[in-house]
CSV table of C-alpha atoms in Angstrom, one decimal:
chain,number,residue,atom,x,y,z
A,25,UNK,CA,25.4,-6.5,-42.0
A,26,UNK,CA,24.8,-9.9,-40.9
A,27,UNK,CA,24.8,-11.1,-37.4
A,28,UNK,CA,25.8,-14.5,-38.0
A,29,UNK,CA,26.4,-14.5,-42.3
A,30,UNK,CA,28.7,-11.5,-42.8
A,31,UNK,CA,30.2,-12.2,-46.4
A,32,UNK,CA,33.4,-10.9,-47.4
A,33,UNK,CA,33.9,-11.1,-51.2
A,34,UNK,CA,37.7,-11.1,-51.3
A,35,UNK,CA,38.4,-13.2,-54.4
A,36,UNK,CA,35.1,-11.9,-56.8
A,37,UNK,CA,37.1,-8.4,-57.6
A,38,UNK,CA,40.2,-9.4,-59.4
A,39,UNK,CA,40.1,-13.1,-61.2
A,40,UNK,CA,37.8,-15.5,-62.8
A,41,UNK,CA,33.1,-21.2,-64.0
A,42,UNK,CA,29.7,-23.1,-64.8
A,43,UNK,CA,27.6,-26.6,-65.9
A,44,UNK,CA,24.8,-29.1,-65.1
A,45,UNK,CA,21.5,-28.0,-64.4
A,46,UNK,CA,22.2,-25.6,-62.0
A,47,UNK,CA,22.8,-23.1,-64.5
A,48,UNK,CA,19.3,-23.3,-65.6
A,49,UNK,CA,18.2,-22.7,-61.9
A,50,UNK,CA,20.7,-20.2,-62.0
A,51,UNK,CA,19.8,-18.5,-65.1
A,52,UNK,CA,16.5,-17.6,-63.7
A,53,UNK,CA,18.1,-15.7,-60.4
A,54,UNK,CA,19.9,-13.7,-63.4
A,55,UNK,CA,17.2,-12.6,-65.3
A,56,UNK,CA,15.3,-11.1,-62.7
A,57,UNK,CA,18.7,-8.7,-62.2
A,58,UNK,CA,18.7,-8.2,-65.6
A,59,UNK,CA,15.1,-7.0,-65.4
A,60,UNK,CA,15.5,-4.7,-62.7
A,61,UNK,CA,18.1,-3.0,-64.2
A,62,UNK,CA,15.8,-2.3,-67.4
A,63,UNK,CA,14.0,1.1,-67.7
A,64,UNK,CA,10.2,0.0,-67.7
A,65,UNK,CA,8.7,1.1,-71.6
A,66,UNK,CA,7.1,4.1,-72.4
A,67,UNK,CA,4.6,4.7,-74.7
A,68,UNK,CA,5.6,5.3,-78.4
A,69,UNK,CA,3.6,6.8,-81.7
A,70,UNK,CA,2.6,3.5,-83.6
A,71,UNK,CA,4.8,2.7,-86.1
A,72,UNK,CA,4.9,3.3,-89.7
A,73,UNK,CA,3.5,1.1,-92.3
A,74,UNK,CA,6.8,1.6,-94.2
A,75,UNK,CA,10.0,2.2,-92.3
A,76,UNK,CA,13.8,2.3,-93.9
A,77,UNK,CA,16.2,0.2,-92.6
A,78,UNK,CA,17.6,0.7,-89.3
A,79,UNK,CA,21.2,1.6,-89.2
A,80,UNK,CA,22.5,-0.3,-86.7
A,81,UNK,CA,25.0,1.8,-84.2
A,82,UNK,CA,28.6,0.9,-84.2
A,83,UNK,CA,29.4,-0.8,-80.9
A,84,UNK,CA,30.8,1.5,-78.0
A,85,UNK,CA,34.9,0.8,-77.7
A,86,UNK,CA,36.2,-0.2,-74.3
A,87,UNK,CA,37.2,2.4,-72.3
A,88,UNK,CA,40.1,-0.3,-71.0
A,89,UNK,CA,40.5,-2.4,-73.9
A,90,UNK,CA,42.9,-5.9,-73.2
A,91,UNK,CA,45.5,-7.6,-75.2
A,92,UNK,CA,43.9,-10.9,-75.2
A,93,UNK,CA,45.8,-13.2,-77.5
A,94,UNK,CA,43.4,-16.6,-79.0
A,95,UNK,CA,43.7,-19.2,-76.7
A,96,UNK,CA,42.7,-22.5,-78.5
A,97,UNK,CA,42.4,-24.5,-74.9
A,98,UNK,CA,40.2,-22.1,-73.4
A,99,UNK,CA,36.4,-24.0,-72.7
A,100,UNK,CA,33.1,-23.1,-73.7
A,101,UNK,CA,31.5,-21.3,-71.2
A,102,UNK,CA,29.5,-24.0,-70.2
A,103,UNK,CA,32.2,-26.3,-69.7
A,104,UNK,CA,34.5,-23.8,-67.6
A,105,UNK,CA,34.2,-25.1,-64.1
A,106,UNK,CA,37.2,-27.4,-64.1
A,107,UNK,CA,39.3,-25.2,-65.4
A,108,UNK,CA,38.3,-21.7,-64.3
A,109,UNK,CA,39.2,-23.5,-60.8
A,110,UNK,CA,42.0,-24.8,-61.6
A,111,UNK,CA,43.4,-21.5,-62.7
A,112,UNK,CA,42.3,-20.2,-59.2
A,113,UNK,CA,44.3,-23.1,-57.3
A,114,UNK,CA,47.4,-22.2,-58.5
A,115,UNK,CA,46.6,-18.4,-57.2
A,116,UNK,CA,45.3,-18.9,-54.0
A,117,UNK,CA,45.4,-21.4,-50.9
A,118,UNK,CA,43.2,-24.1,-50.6
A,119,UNK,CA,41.3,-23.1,-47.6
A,120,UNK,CA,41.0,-19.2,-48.8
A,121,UNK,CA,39.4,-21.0,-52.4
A,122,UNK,CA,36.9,-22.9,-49.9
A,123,UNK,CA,34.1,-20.3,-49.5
A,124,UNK,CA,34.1,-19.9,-53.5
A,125,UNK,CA,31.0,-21.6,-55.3
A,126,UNK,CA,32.0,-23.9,-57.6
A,127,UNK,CA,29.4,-24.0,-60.0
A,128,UNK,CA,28.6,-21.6,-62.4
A,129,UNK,CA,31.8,-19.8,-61.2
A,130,UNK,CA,32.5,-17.6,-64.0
A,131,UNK,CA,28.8,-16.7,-64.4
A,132,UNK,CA,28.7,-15.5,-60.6
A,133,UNK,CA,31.5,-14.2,-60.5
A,134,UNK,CA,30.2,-11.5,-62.7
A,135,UNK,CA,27.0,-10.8,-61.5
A,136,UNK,CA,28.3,-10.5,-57.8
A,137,UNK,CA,31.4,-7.9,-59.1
A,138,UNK,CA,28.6,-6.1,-60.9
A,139,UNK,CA,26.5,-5.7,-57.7
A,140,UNK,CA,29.2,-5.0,-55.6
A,141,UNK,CA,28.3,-0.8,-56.1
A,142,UNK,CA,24.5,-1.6,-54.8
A,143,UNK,CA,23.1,-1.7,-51.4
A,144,UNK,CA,22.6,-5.4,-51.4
A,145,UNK,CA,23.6,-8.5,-53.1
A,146,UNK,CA,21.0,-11.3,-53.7
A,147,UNK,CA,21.9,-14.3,-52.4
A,148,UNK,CA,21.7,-16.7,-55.1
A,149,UNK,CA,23.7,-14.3,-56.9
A,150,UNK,CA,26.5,-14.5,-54.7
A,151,UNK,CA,29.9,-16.3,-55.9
A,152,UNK,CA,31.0,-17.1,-52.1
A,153,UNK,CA,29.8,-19.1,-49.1
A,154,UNK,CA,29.3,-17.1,-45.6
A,155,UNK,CA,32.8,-16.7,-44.0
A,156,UNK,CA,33.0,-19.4,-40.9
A,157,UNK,CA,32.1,-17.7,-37.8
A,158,UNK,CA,30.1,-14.8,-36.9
A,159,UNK,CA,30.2,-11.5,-36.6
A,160,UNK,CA,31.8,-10.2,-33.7
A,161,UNK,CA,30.2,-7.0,-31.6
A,162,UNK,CA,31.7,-5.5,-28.6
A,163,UNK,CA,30.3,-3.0,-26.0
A,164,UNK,CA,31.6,0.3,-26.9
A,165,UNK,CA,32.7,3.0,-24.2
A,166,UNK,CA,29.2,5.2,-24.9
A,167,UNK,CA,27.4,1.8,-24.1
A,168,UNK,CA,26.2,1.1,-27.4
A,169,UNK,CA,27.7,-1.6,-29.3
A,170,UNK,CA,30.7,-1.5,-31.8
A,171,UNK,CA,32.5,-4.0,-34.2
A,172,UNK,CA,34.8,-5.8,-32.2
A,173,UNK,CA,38.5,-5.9,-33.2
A,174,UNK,CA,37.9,-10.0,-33.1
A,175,UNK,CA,37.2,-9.7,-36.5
A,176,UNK,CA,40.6,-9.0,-38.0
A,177,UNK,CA,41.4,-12.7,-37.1
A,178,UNK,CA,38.3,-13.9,-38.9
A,179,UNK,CA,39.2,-12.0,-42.2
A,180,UNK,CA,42.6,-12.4,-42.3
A,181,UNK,CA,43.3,-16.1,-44.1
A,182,UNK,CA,41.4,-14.3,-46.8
A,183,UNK,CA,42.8,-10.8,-46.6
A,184,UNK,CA,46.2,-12.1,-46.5
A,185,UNK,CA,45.4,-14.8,-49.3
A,186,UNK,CA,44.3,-11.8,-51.6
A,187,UNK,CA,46.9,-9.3,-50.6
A,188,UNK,CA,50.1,-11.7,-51.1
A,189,UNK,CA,48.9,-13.2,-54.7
A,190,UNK,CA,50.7,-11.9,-57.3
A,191,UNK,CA,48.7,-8.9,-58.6
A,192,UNK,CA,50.7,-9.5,-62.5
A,193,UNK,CA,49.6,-13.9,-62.3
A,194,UNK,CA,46.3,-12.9,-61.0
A,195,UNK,CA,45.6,-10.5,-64.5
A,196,UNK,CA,47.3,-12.9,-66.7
A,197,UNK,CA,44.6,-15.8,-65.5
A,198,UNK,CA,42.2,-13.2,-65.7
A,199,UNK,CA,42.8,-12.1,-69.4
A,200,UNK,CA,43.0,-15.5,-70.1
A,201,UNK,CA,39.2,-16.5,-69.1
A,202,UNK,CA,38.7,-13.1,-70.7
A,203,UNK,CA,36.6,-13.8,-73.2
A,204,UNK,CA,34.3,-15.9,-70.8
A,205,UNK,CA,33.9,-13.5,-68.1
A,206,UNK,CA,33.0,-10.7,-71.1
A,207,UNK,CA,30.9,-13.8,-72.4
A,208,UNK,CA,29.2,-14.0,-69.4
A,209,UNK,CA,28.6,-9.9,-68.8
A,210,UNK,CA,26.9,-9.6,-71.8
A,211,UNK,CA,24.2,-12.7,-71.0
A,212,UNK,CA,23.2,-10.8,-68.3
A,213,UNK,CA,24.0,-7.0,-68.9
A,214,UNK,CA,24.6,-4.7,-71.9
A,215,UNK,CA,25.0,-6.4,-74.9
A,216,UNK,CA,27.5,-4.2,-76.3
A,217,UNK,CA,28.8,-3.8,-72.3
A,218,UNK,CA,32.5,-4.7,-71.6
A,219,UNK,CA,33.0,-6.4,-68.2
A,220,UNK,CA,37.0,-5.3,-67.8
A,221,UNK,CA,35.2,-1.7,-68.0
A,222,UNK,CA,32.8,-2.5,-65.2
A,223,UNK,CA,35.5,-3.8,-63.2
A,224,UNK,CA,37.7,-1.4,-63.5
A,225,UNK,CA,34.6,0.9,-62.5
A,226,UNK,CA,34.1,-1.4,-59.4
A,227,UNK,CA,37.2,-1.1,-58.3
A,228,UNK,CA,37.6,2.3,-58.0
A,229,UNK,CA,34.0,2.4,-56.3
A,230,UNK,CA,36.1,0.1,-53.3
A,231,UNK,CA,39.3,2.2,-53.5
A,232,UNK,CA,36.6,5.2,-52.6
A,233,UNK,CA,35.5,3.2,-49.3
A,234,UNK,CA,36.0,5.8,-46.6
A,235,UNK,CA,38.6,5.1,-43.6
A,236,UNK,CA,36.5,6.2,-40.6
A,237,UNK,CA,38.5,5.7,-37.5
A,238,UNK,CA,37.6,2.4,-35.7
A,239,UNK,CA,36.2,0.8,-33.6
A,240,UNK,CA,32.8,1.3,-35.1
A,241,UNK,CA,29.6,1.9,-33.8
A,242,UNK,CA,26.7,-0.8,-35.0
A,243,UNK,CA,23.1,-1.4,-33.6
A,244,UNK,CA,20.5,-4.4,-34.1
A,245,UNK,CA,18.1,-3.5,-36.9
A,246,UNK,CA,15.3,-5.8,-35.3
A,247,UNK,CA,15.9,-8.4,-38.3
A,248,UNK,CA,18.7,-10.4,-37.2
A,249,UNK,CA,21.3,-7.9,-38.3
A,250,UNK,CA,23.8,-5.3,-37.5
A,251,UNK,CA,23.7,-2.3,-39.1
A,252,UNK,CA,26.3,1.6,-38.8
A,253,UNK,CA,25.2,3.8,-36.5
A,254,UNK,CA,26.7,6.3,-38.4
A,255,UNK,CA,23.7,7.0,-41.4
A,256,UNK,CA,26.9,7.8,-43.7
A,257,UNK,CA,28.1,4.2,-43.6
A,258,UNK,CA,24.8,2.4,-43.7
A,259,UNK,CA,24.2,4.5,-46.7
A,260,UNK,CA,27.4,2.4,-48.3
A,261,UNK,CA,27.5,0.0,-51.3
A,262,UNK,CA,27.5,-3.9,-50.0
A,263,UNK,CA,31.0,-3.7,-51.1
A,264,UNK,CA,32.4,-0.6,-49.5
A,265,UNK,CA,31.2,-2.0,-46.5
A,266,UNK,CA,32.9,-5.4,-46.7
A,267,UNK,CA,36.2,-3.4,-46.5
A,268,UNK,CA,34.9,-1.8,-43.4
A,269,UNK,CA,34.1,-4.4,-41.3
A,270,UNK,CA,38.0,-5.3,-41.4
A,271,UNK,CA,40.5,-3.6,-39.9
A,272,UNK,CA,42.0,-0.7,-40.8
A,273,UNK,CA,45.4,-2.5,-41.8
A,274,UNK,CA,43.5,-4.9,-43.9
A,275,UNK,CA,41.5,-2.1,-45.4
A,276,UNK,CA,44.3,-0.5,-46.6
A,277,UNK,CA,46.2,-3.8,-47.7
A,278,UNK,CA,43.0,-4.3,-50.0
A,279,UNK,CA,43.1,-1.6,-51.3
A,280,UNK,CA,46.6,-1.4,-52.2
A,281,UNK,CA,46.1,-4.8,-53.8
A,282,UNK,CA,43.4,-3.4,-55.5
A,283,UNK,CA,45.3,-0.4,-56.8
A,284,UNK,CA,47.8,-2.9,-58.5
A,285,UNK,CA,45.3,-5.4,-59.8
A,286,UNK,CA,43.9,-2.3,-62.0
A,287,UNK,CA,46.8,-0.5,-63.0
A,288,UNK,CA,47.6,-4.7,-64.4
A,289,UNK,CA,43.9,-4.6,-66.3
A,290,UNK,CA,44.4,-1.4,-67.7
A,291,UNK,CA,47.9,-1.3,-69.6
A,292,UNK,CA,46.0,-2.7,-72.9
């Protein structure tokens, strides 16, 4: 955890952008997560002078396929930004849309949802600013420190902007830019990956955060941070413990929005 840059990714799990030469700049952040994702090559017999003909294997079905009619207006990829935002404007408030990056939107969006189950996120791979603010801490009654309840005022624009969208707009405007967001997932991950099955898979990684009773207890890690006392917690996904460093009304509002955003993304 942060001390000062504490980054909540509220919008990244449910919706949908891109251009310029920051994609380029960009491009390179996503290769090296490609590579590290990659099993390094083993040694092989050499190959034959005279092989047959591969047969290539049928690409894997989605597990959560989508009904995604043709949409003749929908951009190129690279030409999403404008409208990838606008689709998001007419979900959410203005000032909950503000910590969003607005380049390269639909590209980040999907590496940041696909990193949401590891320990860390890279920066430049992020598709939001740092929330306004900083952390708050609190002594606890033990004298060490603890997350203070502060924070529930900090979040909360943004909680309440994702928990009060309309989960069945929010997957329409997601199926939509479909095609773009599974564009995207496959520049960067499995070429016969689908991203709705990844994001169905990240959400029920959040919906499996745990509900410790709060407040809880943090400690400096000598780098700047905060980290959980509690080695169970530390040992959480970046994501899992975005939801815990709300409260644990908000945590469960979340979730419940996230509970209705995936039964809408699985119906077919």
């Amino acid at each position: 955890m942060q001390k000062r840059k504490a980054v909540w990714p509220w919008a990244v799990v449910g919706v949908v952008a891109v251009g310029g030469i920051g994609w380029w700049l960009f491009r390179d952040d996503v290769a090296q997560l490609r590579q590290a994702t990659v099993a390094p090559p083993v040694d092989t017999p050499a190959t034959p002078a005279v092989q047959a003909p591969a047969t290539p294997e049928p690409a894997a079905e989605p597990k959560y396929p989508l009904d995604v009619a043709a949409d003749p207006a929908l951009p190129a990829l690279a030409d999403s930004d404008a409208s990838s935002w606008q689709a998001l404007s007419g979900l959410f408030p203005a000032d909950a849309l503000a910590v969003l990056l607005r380049e390269q939107l639909i590209q980040r969006v999907v590496v940041h949802v696909d990193n949401l189950t590891q320990p860390s996120l890279p920066a430049a791979a992020m598709a939001v600013r740092p929330l306004p603010g900083a952390l708050q801490v609190e002594q606890g009654g033990a004298g060490g420190e603890q997350l203070a309840a502060a924070n529930a005022t900090r979040y909360a624009p943004y909680v309440d902007a994702f928990t009060r969208a309309d989960a069945g707009a929010v997957a329409a405007a997601y199926k939509r830019f479909y095609p773009l967001l599974q564009q995207a997932y496959r520049d960067i991950g499995p070429p016969d990956g689908h991203f709705n099955d990844r994001l169905v898979v990240v959400i029920d990684h959040l919906l499996q955060t745990p509900e410790p009773a709060r407040p809880l207890a943090v400690e400096p890690d000598g780098k700047g941070r905060y980290r959980f006392v509690d080695p169970a917690l530390q040992s959480l996904s970046i994501g899992q413990k975005a939801l815990l460093r709300m409260d644990a009304s908000q945590q469960q509002a979340v979730k419940q929005q996230l509970r209705a955003l995936r039964a809408a993304i699985t119906r077919g």
